[in-house]
Coordinates of C-alpha atoms in Angstrom, one line a residue:
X974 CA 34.6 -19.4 -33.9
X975 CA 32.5 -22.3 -32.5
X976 CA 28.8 -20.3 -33.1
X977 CA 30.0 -18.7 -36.6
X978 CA 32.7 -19.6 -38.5
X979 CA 32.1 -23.3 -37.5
X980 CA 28.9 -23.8 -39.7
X981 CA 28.3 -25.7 -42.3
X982 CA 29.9 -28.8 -43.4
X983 CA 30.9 -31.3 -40.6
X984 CA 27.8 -30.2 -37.9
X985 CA 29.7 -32.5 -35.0
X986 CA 32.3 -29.6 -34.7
X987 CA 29.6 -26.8 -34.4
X988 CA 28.3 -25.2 -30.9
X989 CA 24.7 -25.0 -31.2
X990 CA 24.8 -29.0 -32.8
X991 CA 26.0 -30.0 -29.3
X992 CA 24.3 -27.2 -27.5
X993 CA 20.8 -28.1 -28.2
X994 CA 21.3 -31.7 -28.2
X995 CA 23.2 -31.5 -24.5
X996 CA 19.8 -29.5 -23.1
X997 CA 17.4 -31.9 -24.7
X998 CA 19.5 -35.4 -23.3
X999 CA 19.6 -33.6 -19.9
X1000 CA 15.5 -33.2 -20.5
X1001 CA 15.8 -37.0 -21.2
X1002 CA 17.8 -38.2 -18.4
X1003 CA 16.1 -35.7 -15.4
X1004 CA 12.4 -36.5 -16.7
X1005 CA 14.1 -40.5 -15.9
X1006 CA 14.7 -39.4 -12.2
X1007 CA 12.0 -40.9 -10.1
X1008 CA 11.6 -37.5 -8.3
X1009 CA 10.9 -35.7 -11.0
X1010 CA 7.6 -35.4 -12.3
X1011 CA 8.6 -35.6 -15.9
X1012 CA 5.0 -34.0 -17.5
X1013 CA 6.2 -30.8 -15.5
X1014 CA 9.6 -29.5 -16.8
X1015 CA 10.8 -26.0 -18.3
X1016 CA 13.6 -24.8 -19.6
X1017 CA 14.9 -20.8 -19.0
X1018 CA 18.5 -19.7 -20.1
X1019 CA 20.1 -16.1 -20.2
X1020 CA 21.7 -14.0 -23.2
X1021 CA 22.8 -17.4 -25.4
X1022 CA 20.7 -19.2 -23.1
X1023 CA 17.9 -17.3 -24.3
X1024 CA 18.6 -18.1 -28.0
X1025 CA 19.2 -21.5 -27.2
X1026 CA 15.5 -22.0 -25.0
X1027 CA 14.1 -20.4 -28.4
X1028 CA 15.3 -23.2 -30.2
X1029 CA 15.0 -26.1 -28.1
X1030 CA 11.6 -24.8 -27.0
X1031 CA 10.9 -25.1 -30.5
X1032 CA 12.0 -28.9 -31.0
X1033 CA 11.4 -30.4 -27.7
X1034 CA 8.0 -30.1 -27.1
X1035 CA 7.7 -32.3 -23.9
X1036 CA 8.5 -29.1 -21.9
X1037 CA 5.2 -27.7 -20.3
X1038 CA 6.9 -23.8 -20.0
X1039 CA 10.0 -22.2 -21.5
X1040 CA 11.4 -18.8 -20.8
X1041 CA 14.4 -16.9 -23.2
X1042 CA 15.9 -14.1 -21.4
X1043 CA 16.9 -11.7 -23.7
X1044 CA 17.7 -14.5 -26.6
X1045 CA 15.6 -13.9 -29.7
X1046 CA 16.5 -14.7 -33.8
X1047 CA 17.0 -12.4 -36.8
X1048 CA 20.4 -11.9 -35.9
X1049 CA 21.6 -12.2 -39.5
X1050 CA 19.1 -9.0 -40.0
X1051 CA 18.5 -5.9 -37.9
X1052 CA 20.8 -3.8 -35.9
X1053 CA 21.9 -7.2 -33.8
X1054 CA 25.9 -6.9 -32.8
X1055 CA 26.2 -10.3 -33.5
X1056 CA 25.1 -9.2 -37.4
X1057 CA 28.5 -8.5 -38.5
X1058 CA 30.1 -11.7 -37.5
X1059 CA 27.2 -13.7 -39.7
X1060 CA 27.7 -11.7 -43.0
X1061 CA 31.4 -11.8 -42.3
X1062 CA 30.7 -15.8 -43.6
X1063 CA 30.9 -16.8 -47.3
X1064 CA 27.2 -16.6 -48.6
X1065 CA 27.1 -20.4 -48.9
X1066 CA 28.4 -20.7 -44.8
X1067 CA 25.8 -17.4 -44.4
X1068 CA 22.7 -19.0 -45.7
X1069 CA 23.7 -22.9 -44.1
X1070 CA 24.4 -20.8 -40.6
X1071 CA 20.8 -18.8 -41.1
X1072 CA 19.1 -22.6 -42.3
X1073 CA 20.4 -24.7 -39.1
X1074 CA 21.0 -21.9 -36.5
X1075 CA 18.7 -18.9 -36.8
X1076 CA 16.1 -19.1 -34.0
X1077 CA 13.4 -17.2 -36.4
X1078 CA 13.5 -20.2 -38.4
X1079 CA 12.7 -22.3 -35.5
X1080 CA 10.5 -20.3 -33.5
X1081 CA 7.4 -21.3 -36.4
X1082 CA 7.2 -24.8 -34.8
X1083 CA 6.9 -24.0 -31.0
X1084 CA 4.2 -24.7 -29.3
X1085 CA 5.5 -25.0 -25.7
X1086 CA 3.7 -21.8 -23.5
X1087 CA 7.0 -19.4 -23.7
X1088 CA 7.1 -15.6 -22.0
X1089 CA 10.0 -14.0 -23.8
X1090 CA 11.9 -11.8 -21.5
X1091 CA 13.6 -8.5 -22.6
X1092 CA 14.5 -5.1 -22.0
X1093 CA 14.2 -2.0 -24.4
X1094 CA 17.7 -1.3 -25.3
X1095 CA 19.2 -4.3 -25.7
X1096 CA 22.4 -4.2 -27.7
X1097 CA 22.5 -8.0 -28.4
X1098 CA 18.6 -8.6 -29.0
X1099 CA 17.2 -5.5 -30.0
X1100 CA 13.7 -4.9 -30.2
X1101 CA 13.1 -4.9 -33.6
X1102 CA 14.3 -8.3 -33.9
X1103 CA 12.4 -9.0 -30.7
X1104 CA 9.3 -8.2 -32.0
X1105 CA 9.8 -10.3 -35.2
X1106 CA 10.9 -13.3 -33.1
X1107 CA 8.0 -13.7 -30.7
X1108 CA 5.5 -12.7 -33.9
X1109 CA 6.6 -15.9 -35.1
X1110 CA 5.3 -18.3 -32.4
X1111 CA 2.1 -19.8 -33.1
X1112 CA 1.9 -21.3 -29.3
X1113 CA 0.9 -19.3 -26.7
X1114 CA 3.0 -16.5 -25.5
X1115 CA 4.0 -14.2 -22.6
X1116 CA 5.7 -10.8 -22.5
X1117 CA 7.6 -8.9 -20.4
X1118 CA 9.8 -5.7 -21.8
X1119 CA 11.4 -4.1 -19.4
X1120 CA 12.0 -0.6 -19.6
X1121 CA 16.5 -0.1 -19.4
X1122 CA 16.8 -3.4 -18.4
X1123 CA 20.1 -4.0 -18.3
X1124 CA 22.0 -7.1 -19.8
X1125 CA 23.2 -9.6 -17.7
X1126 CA 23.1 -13.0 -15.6
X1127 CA 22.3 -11.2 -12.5
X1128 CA 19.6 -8.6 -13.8
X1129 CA 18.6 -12.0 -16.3
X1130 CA 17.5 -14.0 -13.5
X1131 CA 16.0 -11.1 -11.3
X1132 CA 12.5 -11.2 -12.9
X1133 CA 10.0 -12.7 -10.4
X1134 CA 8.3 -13.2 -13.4
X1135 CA 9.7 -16.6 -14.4
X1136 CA 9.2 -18.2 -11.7
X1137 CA 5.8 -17.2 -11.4
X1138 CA 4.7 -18.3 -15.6
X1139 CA 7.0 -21.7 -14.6
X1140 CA 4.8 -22.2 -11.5
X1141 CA 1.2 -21.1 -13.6
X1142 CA 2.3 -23.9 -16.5
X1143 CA 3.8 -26.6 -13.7
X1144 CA 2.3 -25.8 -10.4
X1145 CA -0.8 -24.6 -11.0
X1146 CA 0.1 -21.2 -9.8
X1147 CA -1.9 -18.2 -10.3
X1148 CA -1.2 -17.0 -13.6
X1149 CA 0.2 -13.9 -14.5
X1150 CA -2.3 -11.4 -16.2
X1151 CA -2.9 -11.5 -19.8
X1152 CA -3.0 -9.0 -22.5
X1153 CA -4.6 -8.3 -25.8
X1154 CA -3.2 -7.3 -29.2
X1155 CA -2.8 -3.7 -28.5
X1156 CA -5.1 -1.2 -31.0
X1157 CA -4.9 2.7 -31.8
X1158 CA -7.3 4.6 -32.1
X1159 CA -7.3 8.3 -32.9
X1160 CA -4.2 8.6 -30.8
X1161 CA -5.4 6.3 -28.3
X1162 CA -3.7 2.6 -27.4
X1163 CA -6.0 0.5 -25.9
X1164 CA -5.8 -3.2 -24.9
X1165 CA -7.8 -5.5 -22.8
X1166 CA -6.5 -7.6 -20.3
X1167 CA -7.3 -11.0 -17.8
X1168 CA -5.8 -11.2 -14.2
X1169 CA -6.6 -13.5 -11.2
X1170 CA -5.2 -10.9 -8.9
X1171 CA -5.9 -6.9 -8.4
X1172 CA -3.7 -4.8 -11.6
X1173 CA -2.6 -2.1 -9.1
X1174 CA -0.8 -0.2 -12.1
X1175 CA -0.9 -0.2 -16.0
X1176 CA 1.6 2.2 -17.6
X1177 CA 2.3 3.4 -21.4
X1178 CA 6.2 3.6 -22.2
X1179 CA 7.6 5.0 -25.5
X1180 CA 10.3 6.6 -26.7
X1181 CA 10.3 10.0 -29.7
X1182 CA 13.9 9.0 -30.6
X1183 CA 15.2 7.8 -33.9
X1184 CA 17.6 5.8 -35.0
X1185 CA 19.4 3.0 -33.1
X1186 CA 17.3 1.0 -30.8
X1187 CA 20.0 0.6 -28.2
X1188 CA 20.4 4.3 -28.0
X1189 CA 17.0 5.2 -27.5
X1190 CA 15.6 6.9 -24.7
X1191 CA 12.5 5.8 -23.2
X1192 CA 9.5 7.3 -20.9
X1193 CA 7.1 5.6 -19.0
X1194 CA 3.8 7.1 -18.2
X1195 CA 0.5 6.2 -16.1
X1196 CA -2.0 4.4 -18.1
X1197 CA -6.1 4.3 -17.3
X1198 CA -7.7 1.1 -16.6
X1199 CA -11.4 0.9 -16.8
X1200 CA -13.6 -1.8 -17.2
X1201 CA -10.5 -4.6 -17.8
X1202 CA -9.0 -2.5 -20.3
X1203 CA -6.2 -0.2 -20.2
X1204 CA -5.6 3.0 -22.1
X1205 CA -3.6 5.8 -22.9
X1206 CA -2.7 8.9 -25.2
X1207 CA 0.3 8.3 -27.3
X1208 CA 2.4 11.1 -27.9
X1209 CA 2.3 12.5 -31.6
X1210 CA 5.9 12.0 -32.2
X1211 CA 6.2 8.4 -30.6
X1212 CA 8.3 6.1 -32.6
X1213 CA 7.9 3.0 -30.4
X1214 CA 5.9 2.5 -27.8
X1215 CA 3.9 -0.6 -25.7
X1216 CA 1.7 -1.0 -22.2
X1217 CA 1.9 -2.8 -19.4
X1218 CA 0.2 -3.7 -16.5
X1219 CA 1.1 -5.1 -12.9
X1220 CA -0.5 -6.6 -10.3
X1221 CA -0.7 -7.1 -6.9
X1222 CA 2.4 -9.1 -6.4
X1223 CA 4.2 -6.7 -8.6
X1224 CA 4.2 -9.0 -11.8
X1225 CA 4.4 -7.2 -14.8
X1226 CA 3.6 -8.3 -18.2
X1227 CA 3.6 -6.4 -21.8
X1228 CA 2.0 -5.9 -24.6
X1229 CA 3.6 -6.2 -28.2
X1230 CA 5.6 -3.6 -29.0
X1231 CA 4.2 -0.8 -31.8
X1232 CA 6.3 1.1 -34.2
X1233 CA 5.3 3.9 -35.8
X1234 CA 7.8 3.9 -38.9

């Protein structure tokens, strides 16, 4: 009730009104705190987390990193389960939920360094919708798709990954390596890629299924890398399908995700 049927009208009675402002008065009052250092803060949450980070990383843009995990927009749209309970709305509550709610409409203005978290199969923030999401964000941007990762607060906060992209943006860690906009050519994916450390592995995953993202099942295959670029055959009847690379402390970051339909 409190994140649908809520919006519109009074905002004081809606979740997200006292979501976002609660994360970004907490920003206020810890970046006070003379132990913290308050030009290096992020901001990570998990499932709804993840939708809220995409939001207030989008209006609060005195965090140096931010991290959704799993949270994306264009739930109004797409095969989303939270689709249903949006167009079960009137029209006027639909399009005011969409206006003041919908990360995608949000997600334009960030400009905080964000690595967007996900897995392939995700019921809640499916890919498609995914994709669209972190397309939006004109900011720089970091990806990690996971191949079956499963959805949850323990597998949420398993990545190694977040702490290592909060500790490049706050620390001055090493970074995590950086991909290209992958191409295809004449069958071939290819994309280019920056790392600090040794990539000890790059690997092309797709799936040849149809039909609901959730369901989908997905292979994962070795990929070449030569020269600081990474390759690989895609299989004729791929649907979707991305790379990845790791490196030496088993960090593993994506590429965007490629649909053939």
């Amino acid at each position: 009730v409190e994140k649908f049927t809520n919006a519109g009208g009074d905002l004081t009675d809606d979740w997200q009104y006292h979501a976002v402002a609660t994360v970004i008065r907490a920003h206020s009052l810890i970046r006070s705190f003379p132990e913290v250092d308050p030009e290096r803060t992020a901001v990570t949450g998990i499932s709804w987390g993840g939708y809220l980070t995409c939001i207030v990383a989008s209006v609060d843009d005195r965090f140096k990193a931010a991290v959704p995990v799993y949270g994306c927009g264009f739930l109004y749209d797409g095969e989303s389960v939270q689709r249903p309970q949006i167009e079960s709305l009137p029209q006027e509550q639909q399009a005011e939920w969409i206006r003041l709610y919908e990360p995608s409409v949000w997600l334009p203005k960030c400009r905080v360094p964000i690595m967007f978290v996900n897995g392939t199969n995700d019921v809640h923030y499916p890919l498609v919708s995914y994709s669209r999401s972190y397309d939006l964000v004109a900011g720089p941007r970091t990806l990690r798709i996971e191949v079956n990762m499963p959805h949850g607060h323990p597998p949420g906060w398993k990545p190694e990954e977040i702490g290592l992209f909060v500790d490049q943006h706050l620390r001055g860690g090493v970074a995590l390596p950086k991909l290209s906009e992958p191409k295809v050519t004449d069958g071939v994916v290819t994309a280019t890629f920056e790392s600090e450390l040794p990539v000890k592995s790059a690997a092309l995953h797709y799936t040849t299924d149809t039909g609901r993202q959730a369901e989908r099942k997905w292979h994962s295959a070795a990929a070449t890398i030569e020269d600081k670029t990474v390759s690989a055959s895609v299989p004729k009847d791929a649907t979707v399908w991305m790379l990845s690379v790791t490196d030496s402390r088993d960090a593993m970051v994506s590429t965007e995700v490629m649909f053939a339909e």
